[in-house]
């Protein structure tokens, strides 16, 4: 007997779920397009040489036939950075790109983690400043709202402010502190800072900054806090949404090292992990030889789907599926064509997988007449009107 | 909103953790009353679990907060927020070797180019020797690593020691210290943001309780 389950970390998405994911994809595509973002499809496989941001051991990598090391893409942002450096090196103006695509990451076994999942997101390359930062923030908030997600908050921090909170330290020391914060180790970060001779008063100020969320951020006097507040105000002008969706939060230090300015995460009470994350990453494109300002976000589609599902969301109902019991092959063919021409969704014969669709049982009487479950006989026209 | 879920490690840290929680005003009287592993208490729900599972629960959001040793966090590589050092449960990760055989094993290392290291903590051991540039072969054991050098399973061990008595009793001596460990208050990163109003006062009270000890 062959093994029937896919390899660890990969799975089949069955029709009911696939239909829901398509609904999410449509909502996201439409929202991205409404802000002027155009789709892009980088390849599934990328060379392993540039700085991907992700640790090597998280890559699903293998050798190409010419001996070069390649990997299934771990994210789309890095591919976009490479592509911008190659194709849009001298482009003036803003580049607005969007994607909805699978990414691949090696995960430790036995954690139930997926090695392939869909990411949806945008990259805004070129513009900098508060309006550009606000644009991607508002777009994220609007995207989640248009998918039907309620009660999401977007926590908005600023890596530059955190860095400046430790300005008393030299470059190496402050890099070590930032590394600890990126790993979530606040205890270790403050211990490193204290060991490096940062004074109690400065430590206290940094501690206040790192724990400031919401209104408390207003009392923080570090360069960049005003910018953070301005970005949030502008984002709320661009998309009003639910009250208080944007929360200033200086404790937010993402794990990926390439962020430089405003950063954010979308959180939801039904999800133990962020649903989406993003921010300004002005240094990544420079690693590919084309220093350009850039910001963007990526939504984890499975996490978004799960949060939607757990809060009672279901994909919008589609038209019912008529399961047409055949009688005479030509009559059946002609009746199916007549129904479909009138906008009815028809499958000939019994349906094994309803994919959550409503099923209407009907049987062929002749090329223009159908009998429905309660015994009534009607024309293709009449059935089409009844189902409309 | 649901109760704040607080995961506590069963075992050596539990009594100190309960002392800390009692000191900051949480009612822990019903913990350990019977064999229940989920114990509601006011606005909090306590969950008792094995130390190595606490990091997993908190990382995945099955618990919002947890108290667990830094040693467990170092070995698990779970992404959680370490918010406060609670200063109890002190122990050290050390490299140890048979007291009389340190020279012999180093000599062997020069000859064979590799040492065998038995440990319950393969990640910590691997990371340490990689940083030091020493080539080792890690032998993962499920308990009593002290036994390994005596029966020829490994040259050295990496183990967690509190007093060092077990090492001494097995004729092992500390070669070097890798890291010190004490109990940490940890949080799920998403919970820490979404439930900051409930979590922040607890962090503050537990941190000042620890600082005053």
Coordinates of C-alpha atoms in Angstrom, one line a residue:
Chain A
X1 CA 0.0 0.0 0.0
X2 CA 1.6 3.3 -1.0
X3 CA 1.6 6.2 1.6
X4 CA -1.3 8.4 0.8
X5 CA -0.7 11.4 3.1
X6 CA 1.4 14.2 1.5
X7 CA 4.9 14.9 3.0
X8 CA 5.1 16.4 6.4
X9 CA 4.0 20.0 6.5
X10 CA 2.1 19.9 3.2
X11 CA -1.6 19.3 2.9
X12 CA -4.5 19.0 0.5
X13 CA -6.9 21.9 0.7
X14 CA -10.3 20.3 0.1
X15 CA -13.1 22.1 -1.8
X16 CA -15.1 23.6 1.1
X17 CA -11.9 25.3 2.4
X18 CA -10.6 26.1 -1.1
X19 CA -13.9 27.9 -1.8
X20 CA -13.5 30.0 1.3
X21 CA -9.9 30.8 0.5
X22 CA -10.9 31.9 -3.0
X23 CA -13.5 34.3 -1.4
X24 CA -10.7 35.8 0.7
X25 CA -8.4 36.0 -2.3
X26 CA -11.1 37.9 -4.3
X27 CA -11.7 40.4 -1.4
X28 CA -8.0 41.0 -1.0
X29 CA -7.3 41.4 -4.8
X30 CA -10.1 43.9 -5.1
X31 CA -8.9 45.9 -2.1
X32 CA -5.3 45.9 -3.2
X33 CA -6.3 47.0 -6.7
X34 CA -8.5 49.9 -5.4
X35 CA -5.3 51.5 -4.0
X36 CA -3.5 51.2 -7.3
X37 CA -1.5 48.0 -6.6
X38 CA -0.9 45.7 -9.5
X39 CA -0.2 42.0 -9.2
X40 CA 3.2 40.4 -9.6
X41 CA 4.2 36.7 -9.7
X42 CA 7.8 36.0 -8.9
X43 CA 9.1 32.4 -9.4
X44 CA 8.6 29.7 -6.8
X45 CA 12.4 29.1 -6.6
X46 CA 15.1 31.7 -5.8
X47 CA 18.9 31.5 -5.6
X48 CA 20.3 31.3 -2.1
X49 CA 22.9 34.0 -2.0
X50 CA 21.6 37.3 -1.1
X51 CA 20.5 38.1 2.5
X52 CA 17.1 36.6 2.7
X53 CA 16.4 37.9 6.2
X54 CA 15.2 34.4 7.2
X55 CA 17.7 32.1 8.8
X56 CA 19.2 29.5 6.5
X57 CA 17.8 26.6 8.4
X58 CA 14.3 27.8 7.8
X59 CA 14.7 27.6 4.0
X60 CA 13.6 24.5 2.0
X61 CA 16.7 24.3 -0.1
X62 CA 18.1 21.9 -2.7
X63 CA 20.8 21.8 -5.3
X64 CA 20.1 22.7 -8.9
X65 CA 21.6 20.5 -11.6
X66 CA 24.4 23.0 -12.2
X67 CA 25.4 22.7 -8.5
X68 CA 24.0 26.1 -7.4
X69 CA 22.0 26.2 -4.2
X70 CA 18.4 27.2 -4.7
X71 CA 15.4 27.4 -2.3
X72 CA 11.7 27.5 -2.4
X73 CA 10.8 31.1 -1.7
X74 CA 10.4 31.8 2.0
X75 CA 8.6 35.1 1.4
X76 CA 7.7 37.3 -1.5
X77 CA 9.3 40.5 -0.1
X78 CA 12.8 39.3 -0.8
X79 CA 11.9 38.2 -4.3
X80 CA 10.3 41.6 -5.0
X81 CA 13.5 43.3 -3.7
X82 CA 15.6 41.3 -6.2
X83 CA 13.1 41.9 -9.0
X84 CA 13.0 45.6 -8.4
X85 CA 16.8 45.8 -8.5
X86 CA 16.8 43.9 -11.8
X87 CA 13.8 45.4 -13.7
X88 CA 13.0 48.7 -12.1
X89 CA 16.4 50.0 -11.2
X90 CA 15.8 53.4 -12.8
X91 CA 12.1 53.6 -12.4
X92 CA 10.9 57.0 -11.3
X93 CA 7.8 57.3 -9.2
X94 CA 6.1 54.8 -6.9
X95 CA 6.0 51.1 -7.6
X96 CA 2.9 49.5 -6.1
X97 CA 3.0 45.6 -6.3
X98 CA 0.6 43.0 -4.8
X99 CA 0.7 39.3 -4.5
X100 CA -1.2 36.2 -3.3
X101 CA 1.0 33.2 -3.4
X102 CA 2.3 30.2 -1.5
X103 CA 5.6 30.5 0.4
X104 CA 7.7 27.7 1.9
X105 CA 9.5 27.5 5.2
X106 CA 11.2 24.6 6.9
X107 CA 9.6 24.0 10.3
X108 CA 10.7 21.7 13.1
X109 CA 8.9 18.4 12.9
X110 CA 6.1 17.6 15.3
X111 CA 5.0 21.2 15.8
X112 CA 2.0 20.9 13.5
X113 CA 3.5 23.7 11.5
X114 CA 2.9 24.0 7.8
X115 CA 5.8 24.1 5.4
X116 CA 3.6 25.7 2.6
X117 CA 1.1 28.4 3.1
X118 CA -0.4 31.3 1.2
X119 CA 0.8 34.9 1.8
X120 CA -1.0 37.9 0.5
X121 CA 0.5 41.3 0.6
X122 CA 1.8 44.5 -1.0
X123 CA 5.1 46.3 -1.4
X124 CA 5.2 50.1 -1.9
X125 CA 8.7 50.9 -3.4
X126 CA 9.9 54.5 -3.8
X127 CA 7.9 56.8 -1.6
X128 CA 8.9 57.5 2.0
X129 CA 7.4 59.7 4.7
X130 CA 4.2 59.5 6.7
X131 CA 1.8 59.4 3.8
X132 CA 3.4 56.3 2.3
X133 CA 3.6 54.5 5.7
X134 CA 0.0 55.4 6.4
X135 CA -1.1 54.1 3.0
X136 CA 0.1 50.5 3.6
X137 CA -1.3 50.6 7.1
X138 CA -4.7 51.8 5.9
X139 CA -4.6 49.2 3.1
X140 CA -4.0 46.4 5.6
X141 CA -6.8 47.6 7.8
X142 CA -9.2 47.9 4.9
X143 CA -8.2 44.5 3.5
X144 CA -8.9 42.7 6.7
X145 CA -12.2 44.6 7.1
X146 CA -13.3 43.8 3.5
X147 CA -12.6 40.1 4.2
X148 CA -15.1 40.5 7.0
X149 CA -12.8 40.4 10.0
X150 CA -14.1 42.3 13.0
X151 CA -12.2 43.2 16.2
X152 CA -8.8 43.1 14.7
X153 CA -6.3 45.7 16.0
X154 CA -3.2 46.8 14.3
X155 CA -0.3 47.5 16.7
X156 CA 2.0 50.1 15.3
X157 CA 5.6 50.5 16.5
X158 CA 8.8 52.2 15.3
X159 CA 12.1 50.3 15.2
X160 CA 13.9 53.6 14.9
X161 CA 12.5 54.9 18.1
X162 CA 13.5 51.7 19.9
X163 CA 17.0 52.0 18.5
X164 CA 17.2 55.6 19.7
X165 CA 16.1 54.6 23.2
X166 CA 19.4 52.8 23.4
X167 CA 21.4 55.6 21.8
X168 CA 23.8 55.8 24.8
X169 CA 25.3 52.4 23.7
X170 CA 27.9 51.9 21.0
X171 CA 26.9 50.2 17.7
X172 CA 27.9 46.7 18.7
X173 CA 26.2 47.0 22.1
X174 CA 23.0 48.4 20.7
X175 CA 23.0 45.8 17.9
X176 CA 23.1 43.1 20.6
X177 CA 20.3 44.7 22.5
X178 CA 18.2 44.9 19.4
X179 CA 18.9 41.3 18.7
X180 CA 17.6 40.3 22.1
X181 CA 14.5 42.4 21.6
X182 CA 13.9 40.8 18.2
X183 CA 14.0 37.4 20.0
X184 CA 11.4 38.7 22.5
X185 CA 13.9 38.6 25.3
X186 CA 13.3 41.9 27.2
X187 CA 15.0 40.6 30.3
X188 CA 18.2 39.9 28.3
X189 CA 18.1 43.1 26.4
X190 CA 18.0 45.3 29.6
X191 CA 20.6 43.2 31.2
X192 CA 22.9 43.7 28.2
X193 CA 22.3 47.4 28.3
X194 CA 23.0 47.6 32.0
X195 CA 26.2 45.5 31.7
X196 CA 27.3 47.9 28.9
X197 CA 27.1 50.8 31.3
X198 CA 23.8 52.4 30.4
X199 CA 22.8 54.6 33.3
X200 CA 19.7 53.8 35.5
X201 CA 17.9 56.9 34.3
X202 CA 18.4 56.1 30.6
X203 CA 17.5 52.5 31.3
X204 CA 14.3 53.6 33.0
X205 CA 13.4 55.8 30.0
X206 CA 14.1 52.9 27.6
X207 CA 12.0 50.6 29.8
X208 CA 9.1 53.1 29.7
X209 CA 9.3 53.4 26.0
X210 CA 9.4 49.6 25.5
X211 CA 6.2 49.2 27.6
X212 CA 4.3 52.1 26.1
X213 CA 1.1 51.2 24.3
X214 CA -1.8 53.4 23.3
X215 CA -2.0 56.8 25.1
X216 CA 1.1 56.1 27.1
X217 CA 3.2 56.6 23.9
X218 CA 2.3 60.3 24.0
X219 CA 4.5 60.8 27.1
X220 CA 7.5 59.2 25.4
X221 CA 10.0 61.9 24.4
X222 CA 12.2 60.2 21.8
X223 CA 12.7 61.3 18.2
X224 CA 10.3 59.6 15.9
X225 CA 7.3 59.3 18.2
X226 CA 5.6 62.3 16.6
X227 CA 6.1 60.6 13.2
X228 CA 4.5 57.5 14.5
X229 CA 1.5 59.4 15.7
X230 CA 1.2 61.3 12.5
X231 CA 1.3 58.1 10.5
X232 CA -1.6 56.6 12.6
X233 CA -3.7 59.8 12.2
X234 CA -3.1 59.8 8.4
X235 CA -3.9 56.1 8.2
X236 CA -7.2 56.7 10.0
X237 CA -8.0 59.5 7.5
X238 CA -7.4 57.1 4.7
X239 CA -9.6 54.4 6.2
X240 CA -11.8 55.1 9.1
X241 CA -12.9 51.5 9.8
X242 CA -13.7 50.4 13.3
X243 CA -12.8 52.8 16.1
X244 CA -9.3 52.5 17.5
X245 CA -8.0 49.9 15.0
X246 CA -4.5 51.5 15.1
X247 CA -2.7 51.3 18.4
X248 CA 0.7 52.9 18.9
X249 CA 2.9 50.4 20.6
X250 CA 6.6 50.7 21.0
X251 CA 7.1 47.2 22.4
X252 CA 6.7 45.9 18.9
X253 CA 10.1 44.7 17.6
X254 CA 9.6 42.2 14.7
X255 CA 11.9 39.1 14.5
X256 CA 13.1 39.9 11.0
X257 CA 16.1 42.2 11.0
X258 CA 15.5 44.2 7.9
X259 CA 12.9 46.6 9.3
X260 CA 14.1 50.2 9.7
X261 CA 11.1 52.5 10.7
X262 CA 7.4 52.1 11.3
X263 CA 6.4 48.5 11.8
X264 CA 3.1 46.9 12.5
X265 CA 1.2 43.6 13.3
X266 CA -2.4 42.8 12.9
X267 CA -3.7 40.9 15.9
X268 CA -7.0 39.2 16.6
X269 CA -8.4 37.8 19.9
X270 CA -9.0 34.4 18.1
X271 CA -5.4 34.0 17.0
X272 CA -2.3 33.3 19.1
X273 CA -0.1 34.5 16.3
X274 CA -0.2 37.8 14.3
X275 CA -2.4 37.6 11.3
X276 CA -0.3 40.0 9.3
X277 CA 2.9 41.9 9.7
X278 CA 4.8 44.6 7.9
X279 CA 6.7 47.8 8.0
X280 CA 9.3 50.0 6.4
X281 CA 12.4 48.1 5.3
X282 CA 14.6 50.8 3.6
X283 CA 17.8 48.6 3.8
X284 CA 16.7 45.4 2.1
X285 CA 16.7 46.8 -1.5
X286 CA 20.2 48.2 -0.9
X287 CA 21.4 44.6 -0.3
X288 CA 20.5 43.9 -3.9
X289 CA 22.4 46.9 -5.1
X290 CA 19.5 49.3 -5.5
X291 CA 19.0 51.4 -2.5
X292 CA 15.3 52.4 -2.6
X293 CA 12.8 53.2 0.1
X294 CA 10.2 50.5 0.6
X295 CA 7.4 49.5 2.9
X296 CA 4.8 46.7 2.7
X297 CA 3.0 43.9 4.6
X298 CA 2.2 40.3 4.3
X299 CA -1.0 38.6 5.5
X300 CA -0.8 34.9 6.6
X301 CA -3.8 33.7 4.7
X302 CA -4.4 30.5 6.9
X303 CA -4.3 32.6 10.0
X304 CA -6.7 35.1 8.6
X305 CA -9.0 32.3 7.5
X306 CA -8.8 30.7 10.9
X307 CA -9.6 34.0 12.7
X308 CA -12.5 34.6 10.3
X309 CA -13.8 31.0 10.8
X310 CA -13.5 31.1 14.6
X311 CA -15.5 34.4 14.6
X312 CA -18.4 32.7 12.8
X313 CA -17.6 34.0 9.3
X314 CA -18.6 31.8 6.3
X315 CA -17.9 32.4 2.6
X316 CA -20.8 34.3 0.9
X317 CA -23.3 31.9 -0.4
X318 CA -23.0 31.1 -4.0
X319 CA -25.7 29.9 -6.3
X320 CA -27.2 26.5 -5.5
X321 CA -25.9 23.5 -7.5
X322 CA -28.5 21.6 -9.5
X323 CA -27.7 17.9 -9.4
X324 CA -29.4 16.6 -12.5
X325 CA -30.3 13.0 -12.7
X326 CA -30.0 12.0 -16.3
X327 CA -32.6 10.3 -18.6
X328 CA -31.6 9.8 -22.2
X329 CA -28.2 11.2 -23.0
X330 CA -29.2 13.8 -25.7
X331 CA -32.2 15.1 -23.6
X332 CA -29.8 15.4 -20.6
X333 CA -27.1 17.2 -22.6
X334 CA -29.6 19.7 -24.1
X335 CA -31.4 20.4 -20.8
X336 CA -28.1 20.9 -19.0
X337 CA -27.0 23.4 -21.8
X338 CA -30.4 25.2 -21.6
X339 CA -30.2 25.6 -17.8
X340 CA -26.6 26.8 -17.9
X341 CA -27.5 29.3 -20.6
X342 CA -30.0 30.7 -18.1
X343 CA -27.4 31.0 -15.4
X344 CA -28.1 27.8 -13.5
X345 CA -25.2 25.9 -12.1
X346 CA -25.6 22.3 -13.2
X347 CA -23.8 19.0 -12.5
X348 CA -24.9 15.9 -14.2
X349 CA -25.5 13.0 -11.9
X350 CA -25.0 12.5 -8.2
X351 CA -22.6 14.9 -6.4
X352 CA -19.9 13.4 -4.2
X353 CA -18.4 16.7 -2.9
X354 CA -20.9 19.5 -2.2
X355 CA -18.1 21.9 -1.0
X356 CA -20.7 23.5 1.3
X357 CA -22.9 24.4 -1.6
X358 CA -26.7 24.0 -1.5
X359 CA -27.8 21.1 -3.6
X360 CA -31.1 21.1 -5.6
X361 CA -32.0 17.6 -6.8
X362 CA -33.7 17.5 -10.2
X363 CA -34.2 14.9 -12.9
X364 CA -34.5 15.1 -16.6
X365 CA -38.0 14.8 -18.1
X366 CA -37.2 15.9 -21.7
X367 CA -34.8 18.4 -23.4
X368 CA -36.7 21.4 -21.9
X369 CA -38.4 19.9 -18.8
X370 CA -37.1 19.0 -15.4
X371 CA -38.7 17.4 -12.3
X372 CA -37.7 18.8 -8.9
X373 CA -37.7 17.0 -5.6
X374 CA -41.3 17.8 -4.7
X375 CA -42.5 16.2 -7.9
X376 CA -43.3 19.4 -9.8
X377 CA -42.4 19.4 -13.5
X378 CA -41.1 22.8 -14.9
X379 CA -39.4 24.2 -17.9
X380 CA -35.7 25.3 -17.9
X381 CA -36.9 28.9 -17.8
X382 CA -39.2 28.3 -14.8
X383 CA -36.4 26.6 -12.8
X384 CA -33.9 29.3 -13.6
X385 CA -36.4 32.0 -12.3
X386 CA -37.1 29.9 -9.2
X387 CA -33.4 29.7 -8.3
X388 CA -32.5 33.2 -9.3
Chain B
X1 CA -13.5 38.3 27.6
X2 CA -12.1 34.9 28.6
X3 CA -10.0 34.5 31.7
X4 CA -6.3 35.3 31.4
X5 CA -4.6 31.9 31.2
X6 CA -1.5 31.4 33.3
X7 CA 0.7 28.3 32.7
X8 CA 2.8 27.1 35.6
X9 CA 5.6 24.6 35.5
X10 CA 5.1 21.6 37.7
X11 CA 8.1 20.4 39.6
X12 CA 10.9 22.3 41.4
X13 CA 9.7 25.8 40.3
X14 CA 6.1 25.4 41.4
X15 CA 6.3 26.3 45.1
X16 CA 8.4 29.4 44.5
X17 CA 6.1 30.4 41.6
X18 CA 3.1 30.0 44.0
X19 CA 4.8 32.1 46.6
X20 CA 5.4 34.8 44.0
X21 CA 1.8 34.8 42.8
X22 CA 0.5 34.8 46.3
X23 CA 2.7 37.8 47.1
X24 CA 1.3 39.8 44.2
X25 CA -2.3 39.1 45.4
X26 CA -3.4 36.2 43.2
X27 CA -5.4 33.5 44.9
X28 CA -3.5 30.2 44.3
X29 CA -5.2 28.3 47.2
X30 CA -7.0 25.9 44.9
X31 CA -3.9 24.8 43.0
X32 CA -2.8 21.4 44.0
X33 CA -6.0 20.8 46.0
X34 CA -6.8 17.8 43.7
X35 CA -5.4 16.5 40.5
X36 CA -7.1 19.0 38.2
X37 CA -4.7 20.7 35.7
X38 CA -6.9 23.6 34.9
X39 CA -7.8 25.7 37.9
X40 CA -9.9 28.8 37.6
X41 CA -9.3 31.5 40.2
X42 CA -11.0 34.9 39.8
X43 CA -10.0 36.6 36.6
X44 CA -7.2 34.1 36.0
X45 CA -7.2 30.4 35.0
X46 CA -4.1 28.5 36.0
X47 CA -2.8 25.6 33.9
X48 CA -0.3 23.1 35.2
X49 CA 2.1 21.5 32.7
X50 CA 5.5 20.0 32.3
X51 CA 8.2 22.7 32.2
X52 CA 9.2 21.9 28.6
X53 CA 5.6 22.2 27.5
X54 CA 5.0 25.7 29.0
X55 CA 7.0 27.4 26.2
X56 CA 5.0 25.6 23.6
X57 CA 1.6 26.5 25.2
X58 CA 2.6 30.1 25.5
X59 CA 4.1 30.4 22.0
X60 CA 1.0 29.1 20.4
X61 CA -1.4 31.2 22.5
X62 CA -2.9 28.2 24.4
X63 CA -1.8 30.2 27.5
X64 CA -1.3 33.9 27.8
X65 CA 1.3 33.9 30.5
X66 CA 3.7 31.4 31.9
X67 CA 6.4 31.0 34.5
X68 CA 9.3 28.8 33.4
X69 CA 13.0 28.5 33.7
X70 CA 15.3 30.3 31.3
X71 CA 16.9 26.9 30.8
X72 CA 13.7 25.6 29.2
X73 CA 13.5 28.7 27.0
X74 CA 17.1 28.3 25.8
X75 CA 16.5 24.7 24.8
X76 CA 13.1 25.2 23.2
X77 CA 13.8 28.3 20.9
X78 CA 10.1 29.1 21.2
X79 CA 9.2 32.7 20.3
X80 CA 7.7 34.2 23.5
X81 CA 8.2 37.5 25.3
X82 CA 10.5 37.3 28.4
X83 CA 9.1 40.0 30.5
X84 CA 10.6 39.6 33.9
X85 CA 13.4 37.7 35.7
X86 CA 11.8 36.2 38.8
X87 CA 15.1 35.3 40.3
X88 CA 14.2 32.0 41.8
X89 CA 15.1 28.5 40.6
X90 CA 18.7 29.5 40.0
X91 CA 20.8 26.9 38.2
X92 CA 23.6 26.8 35.6
X93 CA 24.2 25.1 32.3
X94 CA 27.7 23.6 32.5
X95 CA 30.1 21.5 30.6
X96 CA 31.4 18.8 32.9
X97 CA 34.1 16.1 32.5
X98 CA 35.4 13.2 34.7
X99 CA 37.6 14.8 37.3
X100 CA 40.7 12.9 36.4
X101 CA 40.1 12.7 32.7
X102 CA 40.0 16.3 31.5
X103 CA 43.6 16.2 30.1
X104 CA 43.0 12.8 28.6
X105 CA 39.9 13.9 26.8
X106 CA 41.5 17.0 25.4
X107 CA 44.4 14.9 24.2
X108 CA 41.8 12.7 22.5
X109 CA 40.2 15.7 21.0
X110 CA 43.6 16.7 19.4
X111 CA 43.9 13.2 18.1
X112 CA 40.4 12.4 16.9
X113 CA 39.2 15.9 16.2
X114 CA 35.9 15.4 17.9
X115 CA 34.4 14.9 21.4
X116 CA 31.3 13.0 22.3
X117 CA 29.0 15.0 24.6
X118 CA 26.0 13.5 26.3
X119 CA 23.1 15.8 27.2
X120 CA 19.4 16.2 27.8
X121 CA 19.8 19.7 26.1
X122 CA 21.1 19.1 22.6
X123 CA 20.2 22.6 21.3
X124 CA 22.0 24.4 24.2
X125 CA 25.0 22.1 23.8
X126 CA 25.2 22.4 20.0
X127 CA 24.9 26.2 20.1
X128 CA 27.6 26.5 22.8
X129 CA 30.2 24.3 21.1
X130 CA 29.5 25.9 17.7
X131 CA 30.2 29.3 19.2
X132 CA 33.4 28.0 20.8
X133 CA 34.5 26.4 17.5
X134 CA 34.8 22.9 19.1
X135 CA 33.7 20.0 17.1
X136 CA 31.5 17.6 19.1
X137 CA 29.1 14.9 18.5
X138 CA 26.0 15.3 20.6
X139 CA 24.5 12.2 22.2
X140 CA 20.9 12.9 23.3
X141 CA 19.9 11.1 26.5
X142 CA 16.6 11.4 28.3
X143 CA 18.0 11.5 31.8
X144 CA 21.0 11.2 34.1
X145 CA 23.7 12.5 31.7
X146 CA 26.2 12.1 34.6
X147 CA 26.2 8.4 33.9
X148 CA 27.5 8.8 30.3
X149 CA 31.2 9.4 31.0
X150 CA 31.3 6.6 33.6
X151 CA 30.1 4.0 31.2
X152 CA 32.0 5.3 28.2
X153 CA 29.0 6.6 26.3
X154 CA 30.5 10.1 26.0
X155 CA 33.6 12.1 27.0
X156 CA 31.8 15.1 28.4
X157 CA 28.3 16.1 29.4
X158 CA 26.3 19.3 29.2
X159 CA 23.9 19.5 32.1
X160 CA 21.9 21.7 34.3
X161 CA 23.2 22.0 37.9
X162 CA 21.8 23.7 40.9
X163 CA 24.3 22.9 43.7
X164 CA 26.8 20.7 41.9
X165 CA 26.3 17.8 44.4
X166 CA 25.3 15.3 41.7
X167 CA 28.3 16.1 39.6
X168 CA 30.6 15.7 42.6
X169 CA 29.0 12.4 43.6
X170 CA 29.7 11.1 40.1
X171 CA 33.3 12.3 40.0
X172 CA 32.6 15.0 37.5
X173 CA 34.1 18.5 37.5
X174 CA 32.8 21.6 35.8
X175 CA 34.9 22.5 32.7
X176 CA 33.1 25.7 31.9
X177 CA 29.8 27.4 32.6
X178 CA 27.6 28.0 29.6
X179 CA 24.8 30.2 31.1
X180 CA 23.0 30.8 34.3
X181 CA 19.3 30.4 34.5
X182 CA 16.5 31.6 36.7
X183 CA 12.7 31.6 36.4
X184 CA 11.1 33.9 33.8
X185 CA 7.7 35.4 33.4
X186 CA 6.8 34.9 29.8
X187 CA 3.9 36.0 27.6
X188 CA 2.5 35.1 24.3
X189 CA 3.4 38.1 22.1
X190 CA -0.1 38.6 20.7
X191 CA -1.7 38.3 24.2
X192 CA 0.8 40.8 25.6
X193 CA -0.5 43.4 23.2
X194 CA -4.2 42.6 23.2
X195 CA -4.5 42.0 26.9
X196 CA -1.9 44.6 28.1
X197 CA -4.3 46.2 30.5
X198 CA -4.5 42.9 32.5
X199 CA -0.9 41.8 32.0
X200 CA 1.1 45.0 32.6
X201 CA 0.1 45.3 36.3
X202 CA 1.0 41.6 36.9
X203 CA 4.4 42.1 35.2
X204 CA 5.1 45.2 37.2
X205 CA 4.1 43.6 40.6
X206 CA 6.0 40.4 39.9
X207 CA 9.1 42.3 38.8
X208 CA 9.1 44.5 41.9
X209 CA 8.5 41.4 44.1
X210 CA 11.5 39.7 42.5
X211 CA 13.7 42.9 42.8
X212 CA 12.9 43.1 46.5
X213 CA 14.1 39.6 47.3

